[in-house]
Coordinates of C-alpha atoms and ligand atoms in Angstrom, one line a residue:
M1 CA 30.9 20.8 173.0
S2 CA 30.3 23.9 170.5
L3 CA 27.2 23.7 168.5
L4 CA 29.3 23.2 165.3
G5 CA 31.1 20.3 167.1
R6 CA 27.8 18.7 167.9
I7 CA 26.4 19.0 164.7
I8 CA 29.5 17.5 163.0
F9 CA 29.5 14.8 165.6
M10 CA 25.5 13.9 164.7
S11 CA 26.5 13.9 161.0
M12 CA 29.3 11.5 161.1
V13 CA 27.0 9.3 163.4
C14 CA 24.1 9.6 160.9
L15 CA 26.6 8.8 157.9
I16 CA 28.0 5.7 159.8
L17 CA 24.7 4.5 160.3
I18 CA 23.6 5.0 156.8
F19 CA 26.8 3.4 155.7
A20 CA 26.6 0.4 157.8
F21 CA 22.7 0.0 156.5
F22 CA 23.5 -0.1 152.8
I23 CA 26.6 -2.4 153.7
T24 CA 24.5 -4.6 155.2
L25 CA 21.8 -4.8 152.6
I26 CA 24.4 -5.6 150.0
L27 CA 25.8 -8.3 152.1
I28 CA 22.3 -9.6 152.6
F29 CA 21.3 -9.5 149.0
A30 CA 25.0 -11.1 148.4
F31 CA 24.3 -14.2 150.5
S32 CA 20.7 -14.7 150.1
N33 CA 20.8 -14.8 146.4
A34 CA 24.5 -15.8 146.4
S35 CA 24.3 -15.3 142.6
F36 CA 22.7 -13.4 139.9
G37 CA 23.7 -16.2 137.6
T38 CA 21.3 -18.9 138.9
L39 CA 17.7 -18.5 138.9
S40 CA 14.4 -20.0 139.9
S41 CA 11.2 -19.1 138.4
D42 CA 9.6 -20.0 142.0
R43 CA 11.8 -19.6 145.2
I44 CA 8.2 -20.5 147.6
P45 CA 6.6 -23.1 145.6
V46 CA 3.6 -25.2 147.1
A47 CA 4.1 -28.9 146.4
N48 CA 0.7 -30.7 145.9
L49 CA 1.3 -33.9 148.4
G50 CA 1.5 -36.8 146.6
Q51 CA 1.8 -35.4 143.1
D52 CA 5.2 -34.7 141.5
H53 CA 6.7 -31.3 141.8
V54 CA 9.4 -29.5 140.0
L55 CA 11.6 -27.1 141.3
S56 CA 13.2 -24.4 138.9
C57 CA 16.6 -24.0 138.7
Y58 CA 18.5 -22.5 135.8
L59 CA 21.3 -20.2 134.2
P60 CA 20.0 -17.6 131.9
N61 CA 22.2 -18.4 129.2
T62 CA 21.3 -20.7 126.2
I63 CA 24.3 -23.3 126.0
V64 CA 26.3 -24.4 128.5
T65 CA 29.0 -27.1 128.8
K66 CA 31.1 -28.6 131.7
L67 CA 27.7 -28.5 133.8
S68 CA 27.7 -29.5 137.5
V69 CA 24.6 -29.3 139.5
T70 CA 24.2 -30.0 143.0
W71 CA 20.8 -30.0 145.0
A72 CA 20.8 -30.2 148.7
K73 CA 18.6 -29.8 151.5
L74 CA 19.4 -27.5 154.8
G75 CA 19.7 -30.1 157.6
E76 CA 19.9 -33.4 155.8
S77 CA 23.0 -35.1 155.5
G78 CA 23.9 -36.2 152.0
V79 CA 22.8 -34.5 148.9
V80 CA 19.2 -34.9 147.2
Y81 CA 20.5 -35.1 143.9
Q82 CA 24.2 -34.3 141.9
Y83 CA 25.3 -34.4 138.6
S84 CA 28.9 -33.9 137.1
N85 CA 30.6 -34.7 133.8
G86 CA 27.4 -35.9 132.2
A87 CA 26.3 -38.3 134.8
P88 CA 24.6 -38.4 138.2
I89 CA 26.6 -39.0 141.2
L90 CA 24.4 -40.5 144.0
Q91 CA 26.7 -42.5 146.2
D92 CA 26.3 -39.7 148.9
Q93 CA 22.2 -39.1 148.1
N94 CA 20.1 -39.1 151.3
S95 CA 18.3 -42.1 151.4
Q96 CA 14.6 -40.5 151.8
F97 CA 15.4 -38.8 148.2
R98 CA 16.7 -42.0 146.4
G99 CA 14.7 -42.9 143.3
R100 CA 12.5 -40.1 143.8
T101 CA 14.5 -37.2 142.3
E102 CA 16.1 -36.4 138.9
L103 CA 16.7 -33.8 136.5
F104 CA 15.6 -33.0 133.1
P105 CA 18.3 -34.5 130.5
D106 CA 17.0 -32.7 127.6
A107 CA 17.1 -29.3 129.3
L108 CA 20.5 -29.8 131.0
V109 CA 22.5 -28.4 127.6
N110 CA 20.2 -25.2 128.2
G111 CA 21.6 -24.5 131.8
N112 CA 18.1 -25.6 133.1
A113 CA 18.9 -27.9 136.0
S114 CA 15.6 -28.1 137.6
L115 CA 14.6 -31.0 139.7
R116 CA 11.7 -33.5 139.4
L117 CA 10.7 -34.7 143.0
R118 CA 8.4 -37.5 143.2
T119 CA 5.1 -38.3 144.9
A120 CA 5.8 -35.1 147.2
R121 CA 5.7 -35.8 150.9
R122 CA 5.2 -33.4 154.0
S123 CA 8.7 -34.3 155.1
D124 CA 10.2 -32.7 151.9
E125 CA 9.4 -29.2 153.4
G126 CA 12.2 -27.1 154.1
E127 CA 14.8 -25.0 152.5
Y128 CA 16.7 -26.5 149.2
T129 CA 19.9 -25.0 147.7
C130 CA 20.9 -25.6 144.0
T131 CA 24.1 -24.9 143.0
I132 CA 25.5 -24.8 139.3
S133 CA 28.9 -24.2 137.6
S134 CA 29.2 -24.6 134.0
S135 CA 31.5 -22.9 131.4
A136 CA 28.9 -20.4 131.2
G137 CA 29.2 -19.2 134.8
G138 CA 27.2 -20.5 137.8
G139 CA 26.2 -19.8 141.5
K140 CA 23.3 -20.8 144.1
V141 CA 19.9 -20.0 144.6
S142 CA 17.6 -21.2 147.4
I143 CA 14.1 -22.4 147.4
S144 CA 11.9 -22.6 150.2
L145 CA 9.3 -25.5 149.8
R146 CA 6.1 -26.0 151.4
T147 CA 3.3 -28.9 151.1
A148 CA -0.1 -28.8 150.9
A149 CA -3.0 -30.8 149.4
Y150 CA -5.5 -29.1 147.0
T151 CA -7.9 -29.9 144.2
A152 CA -10.1 -28.0 141.9
P153 CA -13.8 -28.4 142.8
T154 CA -16.2 -29.7 140.8
F155 CA -19.7 -28.1 140.7
T156 CA -23.5 -29.3 140.0
H157 CA -26.6 -27.3 140.3
V158 CA -30.1 -28.9 141.0
N159 CA -33.3 -28.0 142.6
N160 CA -31.5 -24.8 143.2
T161 CA -28.8 -25.8 144.8
L162 CA -25.0 -25.3 144.0
I163 CA -23.0 -28.2 145.2
A164 CA -18.9 -27.8 145.2
Q165 CA -16.9 -30.7 145.9
A166 CA -13.4 -31.0 146.3
N167 CA -11.5 -34.2 147.4
R168 CA -8.4 -33.3 148.9
W169 CA -7.2 -30.4 150.9
S170 CA -4.9 -29.9 153.8
P171 CA -4.6 -27.7 156.0
K172 CA -8.4 -27.8 156.6
P173 CA -9.4 -24.8 154.3
N174 CA -12.5 -22.8 154.5
V175 CA -15.1 -22.3 151.7
T176 CA -16.7 -18.7 150.7
W177 CA -19.3 -18.0 148.2
F178 CA -19.9 -14.8 146.1
T179 CA -22.1 -13.1 143.6
I180 CA -20.0 -12.4 140.7
D181 CA -19.9 -8.9 142.0
Q182 CA -18.1 -10.1 145.1
D183 CA -20.8 -9.7 147.6
V184 CA -20.6 -12.9 149.9
L185 CA -23.3 -15.3 150.2
Q186 CA -24.0 -17.6 153.1
G187 CA -23.4 -21.5 151.9
S188 CA -23.1 -24.6 154.3
T189 CA -19.8 -26.4 154.4
Y190 CA -19.0 -30.1 155.3
F191 CA -15.8 -31.5 156.0
S192 CA -14.7 -35.5 156.5
E193 CA -11.3 -36.4 157.0
A194 CA -10.1 -38.6 154.1
S195 CA -6.6 -39.6 155.8
N196 CA -4.2 -37.9 158.1
N197 CA -5.1 -34.2 158.0
I198 CA -6.6 -34.4 154.4
Y199 CA -10.1 -33.3 154.1
S200 CA -12.7 -33.7 151.6
V201 CA -14.6 -30.5 151.3
V202 CA -18.4 -30.4 150.3
S203 CA -20.1 -27.2 150.1
T204 CA -23.6 -26.2 149.1
L205 CA -25.5 -22.6 148.3
Q206 CA -29.0 -22.2 148.0
T207 CA -29.6 -20.3 144.6
I208 CA -32.6 -18.4 143.7
N209 CA -33.0 -20.1 140.4
N210 CA -31.0 -22.8 138.5
S211 CA -29.5 -19.9 136.4
G212 CA -26.7 -17.5 137.6
N213 CA -23.0 -16.7 138.0
Y214 CA -20.9 -17.1 141.4
L215 CA -17.8 -17.5 142.4
C216 CA -16.3 -20.0 145.2
K217 CA -13.3 -19.8 147.2
I218 CA -11.6 -22.6 148.8
E219 CA -8.6 -21.3 150.9
N220 CA -6.0 -22.1 153.5
D221 CA -2.8 -20.4 154.7
L222 CA -1.0 -21.6 151.7
V223 CA -3.4 -22.0 148.7
L224 CA -6.2 -20.4 147.5
S225 CA -8.8 -21.9 144.8
T226 CA -10.9 -19.5 143.0
S227 CA -14.1 -21.0 140.8
I228 CA -16.3 -18.9 138.5
I229 CA -19.5 -20.6 137.7
T230 CA -21.7 -19.9 135.2
S231 CA -24.9 -22.0 135.6
A232 CA -27.9 -22.1 132.9
D233 CA -30.2 -24.9 134.0
S234 CA -28.4 -27.8 134.6
D235 CA -25.3 -26.9 132.4
V236 CA -22.9 -25.9 134.8
S237 CA -19.6 -24.3 133.4
V238 CA -16.7 -23.5 135.7
T239 CA -13.0 -22.0 135.2
S240 CA -10.7 -22.7 138.3
Y241 CA -7.3 -21.3 138.8
F242 CA -4.9 -21.6 142.4
T243 CA -3.0 -18.9 143.6
Y244 CA -0.2 -19.4 146.3
S245 CA 0.3 -17.6 149.4
D246 CA 4.0 -15.7 149.3
A247 CA 4.9 -15.4 152.7
P248 CA 8.6 -13.0 152.4
P249 CA 11.6 -14.0 153.7
V250 CA 11.4 -12.6 157.4
L251 CA 14.8 -11.3 157.4
L252 CA 14.9 -9.2 154.6
S253 CA 11.3 -8.0 155.6
A254 CA 12.3 -7.2 159.2
Y255 CA 15.5 -5.2 157.8
L256 CA 13.3 -2.9 155.6
N257 CA 11.5 -2.0 158.4
I258 CA 14.4 -0.4 159.9
I259 CA 15.0 2.1 157.0
P260 CA 12.3 4.6 158.3
F261 CA 13.8 4.2 161.9
V262 CA 17.5 5.0 161.0
F263 CA 16.3 8.3 158.8
C264 CA 14.2 9.1 161.8
V265 CA 16.6 9.2 164.4
C266 CA 19.2 11.0 162.2
Y267 CA 16.4 13.7 161.4
L268 CA 15.6 13.9 164.8
T269 CA 19.2 14.3 166.1
Ligands
NAG1 C1 13.5 -26.3 132.9 O1 13.0 -27.5 132.6 C2 11.8 -27.9 133.3 C3 11.5 -29.1 132.8 O2 11.5 -29.5 131.4 C4 10.5 -27.0 132.5 O3 9.6 -27.1 133.4 C5 10.9 -25.2 132.9 O4 10.2 -24.7 132.3 C6 12.5 -24.9 132.2 N1 12.8 -23.9 132.7 C7 13.2 -22.9 131.9 C8 13.6 -21.7 132.5 O5 13.5 -23.4 130.7
NAG2 C1 -35.4 -32.5 143.2 O1 -36.5 -32.3 143.5 C2 -37.6 -33.2 142.8 C3 -39.1 -32.5 143.3 O2 -38.6 -31.9 144.7 C4 -37.3 -34.3 143.4 O3 -37.8 -35.4 143.0 C5 -35.8 -34.8 142.7 O4 -35.2 -36.0 143.4 C6 -34.7 -33.6 143.5 N1 -33.6 -34.0 143.0 C7 -32.3 -34.2 143.4 C8 -30.9 -34.1 142.9 O5 -32.4 -33.9 144.9
NAG3 C1 -33.6 -16.6 136.9 O1 -32.7 -16.6 136.0 C2 -33.3 -15.9 134.9 C3 -32.5 -16.2 133.8 O2 -32.1 -17.5 133.2 C4 -32.8 -14.4 135.2 O3 -33.7 -13.5 134.3 C5 -33.8 -14.2 136.3 O4 -33.8 -12.8 136.6 C6 -33.3 -15.1 137.4 N1 -34.3 -14.8 138.4 C7 -34.2 -14.4 139.6 C8 -35.1 -14.3 140.7 O5 -32.8 -14.1 140.2
NAG4 C1 -10.1 -18.5 155.4 O1 -8.5 -18.7 155.5 C2 -7.8 -17.7 155.1 C3 -6.5 -18.7 155.3 O2 -6.5 -19.1 156.6 C4 -7.9 -16.8 156.0 O3 -6.9 -15.5 155.6 C5 -9.5 -16.0 156.0 O4 -9.5 -14.8 156.4 C6 -10.4 -17.1 156.0 N1 -11.8 -16.5 155.9 C7 -12.8 -16.7 156.4 C8 -14.0 -16.1 155.7 O5 -12.6 -17.4 157.6

């Protein structure tokens, strides 16, 4: 093949690869989000075992009529919850969700089809879809629910020992103490299994005197609890907050890794 022919051939191959890439990307977005109409404020939530959890699903419009909502769970027969013509339709509801799920009636007129799931169980983990149709459009959003147990710790400071206690954690977490400047301090942590894989945690830190500022982090693969402790003698004040891990959807992240590869192949040829 002449040099020109070869260049043209390789350019065609590259163009085809690049087009194929963008078309697949568009398809992935089309099928993973299904619609830009239906949204969720949290698509990878972590429910706290034993507590109620709200799965978010809504239309961004203000007023809607002719609203139909279907909540389903991948791999489960029947529906999680269904609503149409102003009323729930629950003949086909999966028995594990009976009496445990509901919408928020006041929110429905605003296109908010968020679902309350009562007393979260481990078996609630999985992929949910929320499908909305209405006068103001609709679509489908998928939500990947994970479960864990987590409680904010309480702190006491006596005899130069700072003690953190948290009642319910699962999976088993680790505890790390820090100075307010994020230098790691050596603490001692004890676990007791309260029930079926749920642990209560006690961690102690020897302190130089009863006044000072510290950070305490309790963490497992799903949840991180951060506490900022200000101690002045026996007065301990604490601010705690939770952050949740956000493993990205595997398919998309794998795909994004291919981009440099495609361009690299084209460049080399
Ligand atoms: C939808 O309703 C739920 C329950 O009242 C509420 O927590 C949530 O913030 C609402 N979402 C939006 C987007 O309005
Ligand atoms: C603190 O130390 C004092 C004296 O050593 C002791 O009497 C007291 O019981 C200790 N308090 C606690 C809560 O351990
Ligand atoms: C003990 O706490 C006081 C504040 O109450 C502080 O001024 C002092 O530096 C602390 N001592 C040590 C050894 O950290
Ligand atoms: C604590 O657990 C988290 C999540 O499992 C892990 O990423 C982290 O490295 C652990 N830290 C320590 C100090 O073991």
